[in-house]
Coordinates of C-alpha atoms in Angstrom, one line a residue:
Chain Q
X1 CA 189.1 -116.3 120.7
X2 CA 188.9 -113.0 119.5
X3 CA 185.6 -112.9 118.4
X4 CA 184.0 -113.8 121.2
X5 CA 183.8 -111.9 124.3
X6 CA 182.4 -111.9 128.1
X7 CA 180.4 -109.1 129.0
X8 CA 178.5 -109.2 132.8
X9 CA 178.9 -112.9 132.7
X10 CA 177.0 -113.5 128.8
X11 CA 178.8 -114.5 126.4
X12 CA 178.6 -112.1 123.1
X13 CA 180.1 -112.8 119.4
X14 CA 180.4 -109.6 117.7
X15 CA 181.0 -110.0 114.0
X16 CA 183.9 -107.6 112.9
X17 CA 183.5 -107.7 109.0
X18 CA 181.7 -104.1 108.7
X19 CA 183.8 -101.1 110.3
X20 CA 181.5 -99.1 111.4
X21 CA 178.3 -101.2 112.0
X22 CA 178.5 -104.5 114.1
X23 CA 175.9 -107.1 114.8
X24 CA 176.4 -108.9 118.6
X25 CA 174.9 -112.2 118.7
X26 CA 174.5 -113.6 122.4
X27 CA 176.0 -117.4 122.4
X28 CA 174.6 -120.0 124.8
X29 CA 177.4 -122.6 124.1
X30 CA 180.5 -122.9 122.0
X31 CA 179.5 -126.3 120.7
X32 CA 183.2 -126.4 118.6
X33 CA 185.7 -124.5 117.5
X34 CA 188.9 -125.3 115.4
X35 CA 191.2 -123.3 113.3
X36 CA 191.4 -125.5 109.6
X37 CA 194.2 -125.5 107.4
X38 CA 191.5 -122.7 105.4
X39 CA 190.2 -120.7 108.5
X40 CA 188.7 -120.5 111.8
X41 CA 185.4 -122.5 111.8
X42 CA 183.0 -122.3 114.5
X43 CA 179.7 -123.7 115.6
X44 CA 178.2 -121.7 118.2
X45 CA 174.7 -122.0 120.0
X46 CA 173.3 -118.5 120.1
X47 CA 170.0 -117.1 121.8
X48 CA 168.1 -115.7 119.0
X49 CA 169.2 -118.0 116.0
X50 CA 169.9 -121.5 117.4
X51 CA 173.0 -123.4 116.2
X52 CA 174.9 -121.1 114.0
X53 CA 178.2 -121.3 111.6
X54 CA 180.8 -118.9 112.2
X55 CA 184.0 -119.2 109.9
X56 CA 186.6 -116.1 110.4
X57 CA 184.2 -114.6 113.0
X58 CA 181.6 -113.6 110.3
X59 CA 178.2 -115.5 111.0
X60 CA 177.5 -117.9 107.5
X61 CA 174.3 -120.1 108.3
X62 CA 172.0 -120.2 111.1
X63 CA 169.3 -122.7 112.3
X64 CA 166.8 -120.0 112.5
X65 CA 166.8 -118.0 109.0
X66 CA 169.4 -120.3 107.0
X67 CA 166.7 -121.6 105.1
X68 CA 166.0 -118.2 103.2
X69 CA 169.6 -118.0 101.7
X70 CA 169.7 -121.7 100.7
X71 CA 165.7 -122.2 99.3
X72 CA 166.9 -118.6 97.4
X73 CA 170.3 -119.4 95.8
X74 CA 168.6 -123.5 95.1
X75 CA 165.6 -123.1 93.5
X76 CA 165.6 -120.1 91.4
X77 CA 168.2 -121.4 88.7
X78 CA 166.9 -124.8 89.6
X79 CA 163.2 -124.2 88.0
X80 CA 164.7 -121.8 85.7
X81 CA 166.3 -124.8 84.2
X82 CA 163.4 -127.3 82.7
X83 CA 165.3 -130.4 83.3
X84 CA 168.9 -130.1 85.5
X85 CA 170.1 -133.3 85.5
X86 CA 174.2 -132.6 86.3
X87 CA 174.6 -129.9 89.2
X88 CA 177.8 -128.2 90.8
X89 CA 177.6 -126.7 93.9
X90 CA 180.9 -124.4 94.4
X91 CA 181.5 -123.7 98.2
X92 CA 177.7 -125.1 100.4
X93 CA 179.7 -126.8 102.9
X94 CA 176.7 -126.5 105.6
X95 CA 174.8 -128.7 103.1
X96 CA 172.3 -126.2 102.7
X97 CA 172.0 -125.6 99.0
X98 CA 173.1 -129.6 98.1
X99 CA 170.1 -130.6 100.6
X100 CA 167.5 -128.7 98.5
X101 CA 168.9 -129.8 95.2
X102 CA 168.3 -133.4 95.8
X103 CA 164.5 -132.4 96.1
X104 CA 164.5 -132.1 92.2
X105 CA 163.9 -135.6 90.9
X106 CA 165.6 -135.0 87.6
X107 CA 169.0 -134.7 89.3
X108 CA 171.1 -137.3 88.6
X109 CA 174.4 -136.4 89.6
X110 CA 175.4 -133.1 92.5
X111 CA 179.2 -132.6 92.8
X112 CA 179.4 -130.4 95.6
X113 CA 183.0 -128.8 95.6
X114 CA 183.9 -127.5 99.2
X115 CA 187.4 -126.4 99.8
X116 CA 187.2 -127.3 103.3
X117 CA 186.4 -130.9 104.9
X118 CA 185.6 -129.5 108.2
X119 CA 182.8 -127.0 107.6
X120 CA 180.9 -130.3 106.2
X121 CA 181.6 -132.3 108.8
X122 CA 180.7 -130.4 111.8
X123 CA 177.8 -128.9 109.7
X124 CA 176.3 -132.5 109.5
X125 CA 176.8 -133.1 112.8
X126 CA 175.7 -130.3 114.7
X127 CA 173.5 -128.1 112.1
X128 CA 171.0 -130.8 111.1
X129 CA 168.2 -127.9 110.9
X130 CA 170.3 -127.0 108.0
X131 CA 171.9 -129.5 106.2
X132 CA 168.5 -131.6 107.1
X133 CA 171.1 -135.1 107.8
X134 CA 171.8 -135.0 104.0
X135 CA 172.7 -138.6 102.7
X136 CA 171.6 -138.6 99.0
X137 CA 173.5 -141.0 97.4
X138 CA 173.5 -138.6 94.2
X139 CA 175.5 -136.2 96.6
X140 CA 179.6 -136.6 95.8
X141 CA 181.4 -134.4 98.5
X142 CA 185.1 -133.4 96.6
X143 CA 187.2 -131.8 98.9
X144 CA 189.1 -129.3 96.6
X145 CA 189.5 -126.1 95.0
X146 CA 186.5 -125.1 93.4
X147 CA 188.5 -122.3 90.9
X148 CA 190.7 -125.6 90.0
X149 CA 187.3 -127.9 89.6
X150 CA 185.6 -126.1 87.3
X151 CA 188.9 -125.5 85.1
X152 CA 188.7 -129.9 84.3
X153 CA 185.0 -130.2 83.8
X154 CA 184.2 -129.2 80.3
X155 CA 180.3 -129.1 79.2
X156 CA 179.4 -131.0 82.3
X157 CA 176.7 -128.7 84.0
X158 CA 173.3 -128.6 83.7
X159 CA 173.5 -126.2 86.8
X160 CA 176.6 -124.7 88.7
X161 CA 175.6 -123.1 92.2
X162 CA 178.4 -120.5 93.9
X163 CA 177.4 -120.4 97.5
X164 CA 180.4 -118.4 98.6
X165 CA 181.4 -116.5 102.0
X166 CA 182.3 -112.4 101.1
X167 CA 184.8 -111.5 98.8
X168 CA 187.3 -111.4 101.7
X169 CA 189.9 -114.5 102.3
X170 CA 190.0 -117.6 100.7
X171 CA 186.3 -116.9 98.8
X172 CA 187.7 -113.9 97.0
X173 CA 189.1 -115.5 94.0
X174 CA 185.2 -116.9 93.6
X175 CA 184.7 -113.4 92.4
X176 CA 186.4 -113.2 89.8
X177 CA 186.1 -113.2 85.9
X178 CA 188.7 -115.9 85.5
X179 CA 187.0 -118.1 87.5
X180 CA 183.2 -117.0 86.3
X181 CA 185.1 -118.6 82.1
X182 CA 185.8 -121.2 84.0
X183 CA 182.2 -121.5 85.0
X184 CA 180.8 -120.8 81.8
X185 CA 183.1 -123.5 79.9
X186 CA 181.9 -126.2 82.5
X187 CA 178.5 -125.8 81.7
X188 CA 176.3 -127.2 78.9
X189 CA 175.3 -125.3 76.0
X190 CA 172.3 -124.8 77.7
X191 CA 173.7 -124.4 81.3
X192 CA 173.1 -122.0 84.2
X193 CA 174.9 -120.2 87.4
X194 CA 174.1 -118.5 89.9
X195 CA 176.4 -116.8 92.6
X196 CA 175.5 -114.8 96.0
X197 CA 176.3 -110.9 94.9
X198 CA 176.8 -109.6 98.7
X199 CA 174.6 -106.5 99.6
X200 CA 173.0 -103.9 97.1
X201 CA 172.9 -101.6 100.5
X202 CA 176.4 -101.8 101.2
X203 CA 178.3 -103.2 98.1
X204 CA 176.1 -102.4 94.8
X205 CA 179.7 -101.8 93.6
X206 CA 179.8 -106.2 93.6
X207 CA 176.4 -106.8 92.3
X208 CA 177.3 -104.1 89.6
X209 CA 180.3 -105.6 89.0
X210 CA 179.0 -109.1 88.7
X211 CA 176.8 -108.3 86.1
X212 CA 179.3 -106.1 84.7
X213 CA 181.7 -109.9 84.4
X214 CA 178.6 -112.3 84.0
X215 CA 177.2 -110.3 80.7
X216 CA 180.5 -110.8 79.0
X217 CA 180.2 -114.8 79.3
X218 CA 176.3 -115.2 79.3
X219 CA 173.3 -113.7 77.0
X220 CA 171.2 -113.9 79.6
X221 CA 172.2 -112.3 83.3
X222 CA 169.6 -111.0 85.8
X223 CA 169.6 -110.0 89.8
X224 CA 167.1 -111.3 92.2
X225 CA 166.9 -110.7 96.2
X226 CA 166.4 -112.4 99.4
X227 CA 165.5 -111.0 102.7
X228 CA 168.9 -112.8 105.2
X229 CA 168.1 -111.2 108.5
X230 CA 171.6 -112.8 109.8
X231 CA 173.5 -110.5 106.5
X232 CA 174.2 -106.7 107.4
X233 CA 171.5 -104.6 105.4
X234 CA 169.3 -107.6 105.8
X235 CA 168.8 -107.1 101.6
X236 CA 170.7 -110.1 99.7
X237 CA 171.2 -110.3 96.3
X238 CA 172.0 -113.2 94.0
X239 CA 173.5 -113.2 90.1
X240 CA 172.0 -114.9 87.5
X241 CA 173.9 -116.0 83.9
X242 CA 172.6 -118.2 81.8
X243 CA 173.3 -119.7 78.2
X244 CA 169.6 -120.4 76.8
X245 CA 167.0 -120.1 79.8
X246 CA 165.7 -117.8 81.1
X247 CA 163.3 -117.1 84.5
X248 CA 159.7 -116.5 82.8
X249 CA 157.0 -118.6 84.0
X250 CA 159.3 -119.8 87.1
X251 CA 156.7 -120.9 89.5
X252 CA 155.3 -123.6 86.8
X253 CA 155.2 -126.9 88.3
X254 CA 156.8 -125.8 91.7
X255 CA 155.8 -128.6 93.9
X256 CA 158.6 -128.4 96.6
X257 CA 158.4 -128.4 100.6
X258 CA 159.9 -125.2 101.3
X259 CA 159.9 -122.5 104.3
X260 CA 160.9 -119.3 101.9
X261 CA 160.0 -119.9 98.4
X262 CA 156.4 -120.6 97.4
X263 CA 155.2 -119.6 93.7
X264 CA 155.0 -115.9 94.2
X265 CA 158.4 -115.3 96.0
X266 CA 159.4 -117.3 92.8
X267 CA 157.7 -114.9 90.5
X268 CA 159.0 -111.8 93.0
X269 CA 161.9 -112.2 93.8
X270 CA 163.2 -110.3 90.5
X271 CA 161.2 -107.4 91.5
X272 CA 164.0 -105.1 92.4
X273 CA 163.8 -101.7 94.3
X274 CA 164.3 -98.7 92.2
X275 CA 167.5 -97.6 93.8
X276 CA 169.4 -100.7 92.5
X277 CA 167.2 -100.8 88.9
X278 CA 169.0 -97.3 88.9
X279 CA 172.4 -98.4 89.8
X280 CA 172.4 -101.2 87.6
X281 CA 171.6 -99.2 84.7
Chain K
X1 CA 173.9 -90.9 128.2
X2 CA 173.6 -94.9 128.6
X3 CA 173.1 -96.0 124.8
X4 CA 176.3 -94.4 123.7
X5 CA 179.7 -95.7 125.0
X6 CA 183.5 -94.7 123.7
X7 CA 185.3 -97.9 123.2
X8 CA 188.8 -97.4 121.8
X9 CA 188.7 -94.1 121.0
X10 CA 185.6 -94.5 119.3
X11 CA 181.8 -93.7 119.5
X12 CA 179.3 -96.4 118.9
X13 CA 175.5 -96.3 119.8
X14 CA 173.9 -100.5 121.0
X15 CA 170.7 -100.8 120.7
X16 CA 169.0 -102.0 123.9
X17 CA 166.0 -103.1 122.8
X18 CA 166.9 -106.9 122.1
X19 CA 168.2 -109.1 124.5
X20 CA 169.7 -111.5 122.7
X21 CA 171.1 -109.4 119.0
X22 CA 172.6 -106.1 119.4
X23 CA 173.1 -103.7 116.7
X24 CA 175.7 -101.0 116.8
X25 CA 176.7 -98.2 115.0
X26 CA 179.9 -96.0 115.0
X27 CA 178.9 -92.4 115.7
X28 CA 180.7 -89.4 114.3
X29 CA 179.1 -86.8 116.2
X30 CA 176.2 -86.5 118.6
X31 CA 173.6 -83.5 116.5
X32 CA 171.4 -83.3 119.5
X33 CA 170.4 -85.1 122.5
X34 CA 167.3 -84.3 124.8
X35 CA 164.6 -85.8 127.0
X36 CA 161.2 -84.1 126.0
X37 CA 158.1 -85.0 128.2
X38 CA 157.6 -88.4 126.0
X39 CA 160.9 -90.1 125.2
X40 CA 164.9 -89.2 125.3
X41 CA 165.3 -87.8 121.4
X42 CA 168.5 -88.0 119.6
X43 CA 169.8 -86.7 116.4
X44 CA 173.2 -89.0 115.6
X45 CA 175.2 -88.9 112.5
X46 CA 176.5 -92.4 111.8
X47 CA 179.5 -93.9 109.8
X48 CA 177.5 -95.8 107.4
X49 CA 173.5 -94.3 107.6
X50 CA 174.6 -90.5 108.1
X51 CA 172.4 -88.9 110.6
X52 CA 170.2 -90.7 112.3
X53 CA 166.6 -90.2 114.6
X54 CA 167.1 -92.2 117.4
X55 CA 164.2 -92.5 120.5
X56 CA 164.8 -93.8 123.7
X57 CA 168.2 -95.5 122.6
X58 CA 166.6 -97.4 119.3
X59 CA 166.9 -96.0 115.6
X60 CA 163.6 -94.6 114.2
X61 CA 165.1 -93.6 110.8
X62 CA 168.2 -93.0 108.9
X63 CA 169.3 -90.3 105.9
X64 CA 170.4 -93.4 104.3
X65 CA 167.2 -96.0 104.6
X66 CA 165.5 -94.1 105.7
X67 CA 162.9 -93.5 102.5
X68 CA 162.3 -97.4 102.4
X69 CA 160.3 -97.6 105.1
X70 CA 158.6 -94.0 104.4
X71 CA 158.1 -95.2 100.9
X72 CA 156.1 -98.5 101.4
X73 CA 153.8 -97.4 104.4
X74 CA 152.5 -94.3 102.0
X75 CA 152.2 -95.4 98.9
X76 CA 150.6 -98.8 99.2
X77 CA 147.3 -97.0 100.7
X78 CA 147.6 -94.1 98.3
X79 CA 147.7 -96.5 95.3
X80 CA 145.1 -98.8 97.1
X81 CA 142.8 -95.8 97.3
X82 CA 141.3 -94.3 93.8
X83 CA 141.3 -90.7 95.2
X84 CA 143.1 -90.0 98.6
X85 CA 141.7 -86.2 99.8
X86 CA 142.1 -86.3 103.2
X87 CA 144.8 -88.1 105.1
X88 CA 145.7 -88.4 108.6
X89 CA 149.5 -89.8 109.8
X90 CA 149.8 -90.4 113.5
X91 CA 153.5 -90.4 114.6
X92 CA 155.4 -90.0 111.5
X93 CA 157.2 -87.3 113.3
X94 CA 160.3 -87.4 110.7
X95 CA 158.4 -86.2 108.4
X96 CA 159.1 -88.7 106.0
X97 CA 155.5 -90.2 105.3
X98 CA 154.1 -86.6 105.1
X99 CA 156.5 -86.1 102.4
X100 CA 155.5 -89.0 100.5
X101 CA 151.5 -88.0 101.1
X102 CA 151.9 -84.7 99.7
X103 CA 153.1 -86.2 96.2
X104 CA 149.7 -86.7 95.3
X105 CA 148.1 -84.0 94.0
X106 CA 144.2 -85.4 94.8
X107 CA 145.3 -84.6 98.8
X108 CA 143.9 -81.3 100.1
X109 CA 144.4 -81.7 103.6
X110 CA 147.2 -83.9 105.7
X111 CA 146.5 -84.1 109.4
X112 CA 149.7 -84.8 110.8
X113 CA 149.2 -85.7 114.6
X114 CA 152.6 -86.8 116.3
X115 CA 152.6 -86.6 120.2
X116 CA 156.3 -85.2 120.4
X117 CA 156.9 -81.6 119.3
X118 CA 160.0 -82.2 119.6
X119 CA 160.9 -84.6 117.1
X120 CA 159.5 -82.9 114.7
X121 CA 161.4 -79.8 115.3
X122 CA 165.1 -82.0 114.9
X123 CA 163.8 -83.5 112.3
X124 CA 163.2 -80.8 110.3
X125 CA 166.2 -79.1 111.1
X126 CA 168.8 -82.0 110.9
X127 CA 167.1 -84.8 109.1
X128 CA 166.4 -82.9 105.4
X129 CA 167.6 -86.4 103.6
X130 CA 164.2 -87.8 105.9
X131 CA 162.2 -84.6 106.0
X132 CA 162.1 -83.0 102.7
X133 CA 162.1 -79.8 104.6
X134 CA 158.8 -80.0 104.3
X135 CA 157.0 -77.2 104.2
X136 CA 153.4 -78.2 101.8
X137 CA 151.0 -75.9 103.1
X138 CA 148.2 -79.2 103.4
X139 CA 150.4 -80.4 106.3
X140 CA 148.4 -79.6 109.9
X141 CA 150.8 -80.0 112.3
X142 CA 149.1 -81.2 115.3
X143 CA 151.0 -82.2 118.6
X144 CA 148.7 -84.5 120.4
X145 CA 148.0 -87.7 121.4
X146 CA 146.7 -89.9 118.4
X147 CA 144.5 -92.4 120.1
X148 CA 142.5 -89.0 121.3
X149 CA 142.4 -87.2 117.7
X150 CA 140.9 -90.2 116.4
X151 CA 137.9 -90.2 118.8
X152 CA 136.6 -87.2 118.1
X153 CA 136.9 -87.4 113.7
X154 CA 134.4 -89.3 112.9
X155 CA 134.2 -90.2 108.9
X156 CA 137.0 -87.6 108.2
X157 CA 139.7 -89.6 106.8
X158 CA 140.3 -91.4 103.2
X159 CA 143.3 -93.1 104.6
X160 CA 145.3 -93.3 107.7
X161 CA 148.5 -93.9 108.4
X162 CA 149.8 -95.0 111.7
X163 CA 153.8 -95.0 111.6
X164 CA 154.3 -95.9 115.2
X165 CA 157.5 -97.0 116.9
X166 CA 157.7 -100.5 118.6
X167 CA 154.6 -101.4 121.1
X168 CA 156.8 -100.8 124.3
X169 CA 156.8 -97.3 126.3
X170 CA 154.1 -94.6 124.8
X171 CA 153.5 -96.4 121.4
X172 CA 151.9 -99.3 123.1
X173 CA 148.3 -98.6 122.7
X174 CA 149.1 -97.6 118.9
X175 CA 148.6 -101.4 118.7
X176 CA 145.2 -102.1 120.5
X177 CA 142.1 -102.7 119.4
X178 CA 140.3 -99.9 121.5
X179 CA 143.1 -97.9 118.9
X180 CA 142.1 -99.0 115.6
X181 CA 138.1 -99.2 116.5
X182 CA 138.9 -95.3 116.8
X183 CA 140.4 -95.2 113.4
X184 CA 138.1 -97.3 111.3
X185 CA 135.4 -95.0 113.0
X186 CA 137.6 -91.5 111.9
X187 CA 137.4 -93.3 108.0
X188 CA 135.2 -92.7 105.5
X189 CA 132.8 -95.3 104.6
X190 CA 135.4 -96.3 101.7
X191 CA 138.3 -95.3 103.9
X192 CA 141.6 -97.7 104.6
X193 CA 144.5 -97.9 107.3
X194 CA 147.7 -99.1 107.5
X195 CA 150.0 -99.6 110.2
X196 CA 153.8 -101.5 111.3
X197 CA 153.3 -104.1 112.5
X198 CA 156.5 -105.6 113.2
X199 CA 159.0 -108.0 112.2
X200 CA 157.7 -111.5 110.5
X201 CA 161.1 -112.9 111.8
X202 CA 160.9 -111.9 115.4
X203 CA 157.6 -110.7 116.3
X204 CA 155.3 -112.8 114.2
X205 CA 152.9 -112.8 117.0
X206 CA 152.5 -109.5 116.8
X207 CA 151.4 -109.5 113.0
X208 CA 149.1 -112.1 113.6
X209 CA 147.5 -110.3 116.2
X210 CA 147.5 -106.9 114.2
X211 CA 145.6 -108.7 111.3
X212 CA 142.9 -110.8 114.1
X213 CA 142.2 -107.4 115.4
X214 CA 141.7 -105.4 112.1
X215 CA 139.8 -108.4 110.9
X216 CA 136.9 -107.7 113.2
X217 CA 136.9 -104.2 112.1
X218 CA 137.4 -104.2 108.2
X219 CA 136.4 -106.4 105.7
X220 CA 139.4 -106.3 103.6
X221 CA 142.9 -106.9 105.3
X222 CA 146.4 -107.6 103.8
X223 CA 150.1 -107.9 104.9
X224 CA 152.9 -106.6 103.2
X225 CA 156.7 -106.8 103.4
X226 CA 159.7 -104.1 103.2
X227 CA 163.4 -105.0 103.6
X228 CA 164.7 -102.1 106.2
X229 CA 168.1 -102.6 106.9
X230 CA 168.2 -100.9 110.3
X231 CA 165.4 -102.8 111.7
X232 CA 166.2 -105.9 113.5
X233 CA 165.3 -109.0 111.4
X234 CA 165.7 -106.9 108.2
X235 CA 162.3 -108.1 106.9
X236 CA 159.6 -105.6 108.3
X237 CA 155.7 -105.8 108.0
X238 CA 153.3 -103.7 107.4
X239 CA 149.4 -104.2 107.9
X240 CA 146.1 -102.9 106.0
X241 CA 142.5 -102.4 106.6
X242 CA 140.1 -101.3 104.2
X243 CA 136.6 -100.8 104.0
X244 CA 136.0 -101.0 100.5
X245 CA 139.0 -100.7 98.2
X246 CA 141.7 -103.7 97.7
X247 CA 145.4 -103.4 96.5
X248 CA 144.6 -105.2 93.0
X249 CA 145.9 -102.7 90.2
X250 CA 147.8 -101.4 92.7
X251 CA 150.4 -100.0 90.3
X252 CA 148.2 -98.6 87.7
X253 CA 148.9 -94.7 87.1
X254 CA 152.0 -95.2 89.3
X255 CA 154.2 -92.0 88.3
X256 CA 155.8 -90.9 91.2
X257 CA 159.5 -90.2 92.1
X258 CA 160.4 -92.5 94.3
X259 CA 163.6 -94.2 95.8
X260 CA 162.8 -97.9 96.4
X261 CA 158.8 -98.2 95.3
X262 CA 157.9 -99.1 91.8
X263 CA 155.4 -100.9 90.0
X264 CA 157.0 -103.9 90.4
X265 CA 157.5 -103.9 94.1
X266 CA 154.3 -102.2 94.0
X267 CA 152.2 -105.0 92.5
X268 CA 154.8 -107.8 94.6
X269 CA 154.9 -106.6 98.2
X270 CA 151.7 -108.5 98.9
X271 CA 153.5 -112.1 98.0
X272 CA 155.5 -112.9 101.2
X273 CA 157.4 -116.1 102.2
X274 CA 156.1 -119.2 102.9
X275 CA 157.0 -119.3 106.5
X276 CA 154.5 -116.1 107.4
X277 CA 151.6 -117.6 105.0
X278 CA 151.6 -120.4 106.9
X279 CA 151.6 -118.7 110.4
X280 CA 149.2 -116.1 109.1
X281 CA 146.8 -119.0 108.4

């Protein structure tokens, strides 16, 4: 396994996404590891972050801070929204994001749309800390294409969640404008999305750019960040497009159990530094 | 040099001072590289952060983050306090808080007191991105020991700043109480402090502790959060004392140039996640 490597007797995973800056997470156990039809998906037991993802090498989810990303990407669009009903989840296949959608009880219906069956099933299994043993009935797992999905479900969303991996492999077409129409056209008239938008330390160039794709398609777009210690630059940020909402007063009526978000990382979190208000202008 | 190895033709500095998560950074050239009487000081310019003050083998600041950290340590007591005059820093031997003081036209006097000479000399000369190049003529200089200086100032200081590396080696007792009894005793009778005090993701013990201890010598105390990319854990926190003035308003009259503070982050830095309200509790 390329990724992985002995060094005086510990076993290290050293993440090669970033050329020139590399994060080494020291693994207790390789608890499983299989190449999928998709890519290389592993679940490893590391020191400092517990049971951890690993698809391609790149770290996804982590039992210690995977929380942050999922509460973030969840809850924002979902209590921006006064009443989502209908909910796509594009990629999640840790269970993460679908796990804290089913704490909304006006959700009806989550299609969660994962490309590849075996991220879910080893995530249920072996990362309970994050996909929290989910078994909502509400909850349909479809094994497919999520750029093909959203093309055959016109005016169907109350709420579409992209919980992609980087713009690199199979996730890269989940970057795209094509597939961001075919997002729009699958939600309601009064519909939402929200996608991860990579790094504004490393890649303002993608959050730029998916604002640039999301304002053609949505009257309302915004940028919010999270704090994913497990992501290099530590900084996340997350796209907004919406039809008719928008996030004023988002911390009304949050009554959710949550380990991030509370009501003023709600009202915070689209508090931006200046050097990206300035990039994004 | 034992934090620096060639590995395929290539430079990379490890940081040593986790065991379980490594960070490492390519290096394209080493700037400088010398043990004073304190600490083994290196200038480094990196692939992706450009040059790079790094102490004892772990990266204090970087041209390219650097100002983030520099940033929220200086101007959330600067806002906090109506009129800052005089100011003392303790470490801060980039530079980079001085820089940030001096913006404020109410300071007459900056008492800068960093142990090492030496780090202020590189940093000056190699670190102008971190530095400024300052050269304000309210700037003392004063190469000592800052748990000393602070003994023998008594009601000098409007605010203080203590931007101390990690509590291990000579920075240790930057984090005891016997320290900050000597700084809440150096502040006016309406004087405030701020210190690090560590990551919320890795050392949340450590900000606990910070606020018990300035508890018992301030009646107003706060935590606030940056996101510095170079730090392990990404999430960094940052702890104040105050004997009189509190951080509401903070952002009112805000008008300074600045890279990552504005009145937003300003006015949100003091919400943090729900996972360190409920340790801090």
């Amino acid at each position: 396994m390329k990724w992985l490597k002995e060094v005086d007797g510990e076993l290290w995973l050293t993440e090669d996404d970033r050329e020139n800056l590399k994060l080494s997470y020291r693994v207790k156990k390789v608890i499983h590891a299989e190449q999928s039809p998709f890519q290389h998906v592993m679940i490893l037991d590391t020191y400092d972050f517990g049971p951890t993802l690993v698809l391609d090498g790149v770290i996804q989810t982590t039992s210690i801070d995977g929380f942050i990303y999922n509460e973030m990407i969840t809850h924002i669009p979902m209590m921006t929204h006064p009443k989502p009903e209908n909910v796509l989840i594009i990629g999640g296949g840790d269970c993460g994001v679908a796990r804290e959608v089913v704490k909304y009880d006006s959700v009806t219906r989550v299609d969660m749309v994962e490309i590849d069956e075996l991220v879910v099933k080893l995530s249920k299994k072996h990362l309970p800390e994050v996909s929290g043993n989910l078994s909502d009935p509400r909850v349909n797992f479809i094994y497919a294409d999520g750029t093909k999905h959203v093309r055959n479900q016109p005016n169907q969303y109350d709420v579409v969640i992209i919980d992609s991996s980087d713009p690199i492999g199979p996730a890269t077409q989940l970057f795209s404008l094509e597939f961001y129409t075919g997002v729009a056209a699958s939600l309601k008239a009064d519909g939402l999305m929200v996608c991860q938008s990579q790094s504004p330390i490393f890649h303002m160039d993608i959050v730029n750019e998916t604002q640039t794709k999301l304002k053609t398609l949505f009257p309302h777009t915004d940028v919010y960040t999270a704090v994913v210690p497990t992501y290099p630059g530590g900084l996340w940020s997350f796209s907004l497009g919406s039809k008719k909402y928008t996030p004023e007063s988002i911390a009304t009526g949050w009554d959710k159990a949550a380990s991030y978000v509370n009501a003023d990382i709600l009202e915070r979190c689209f508090s931006i530094p200046e050097f990206m208000k300035q990039a994004l202008k």
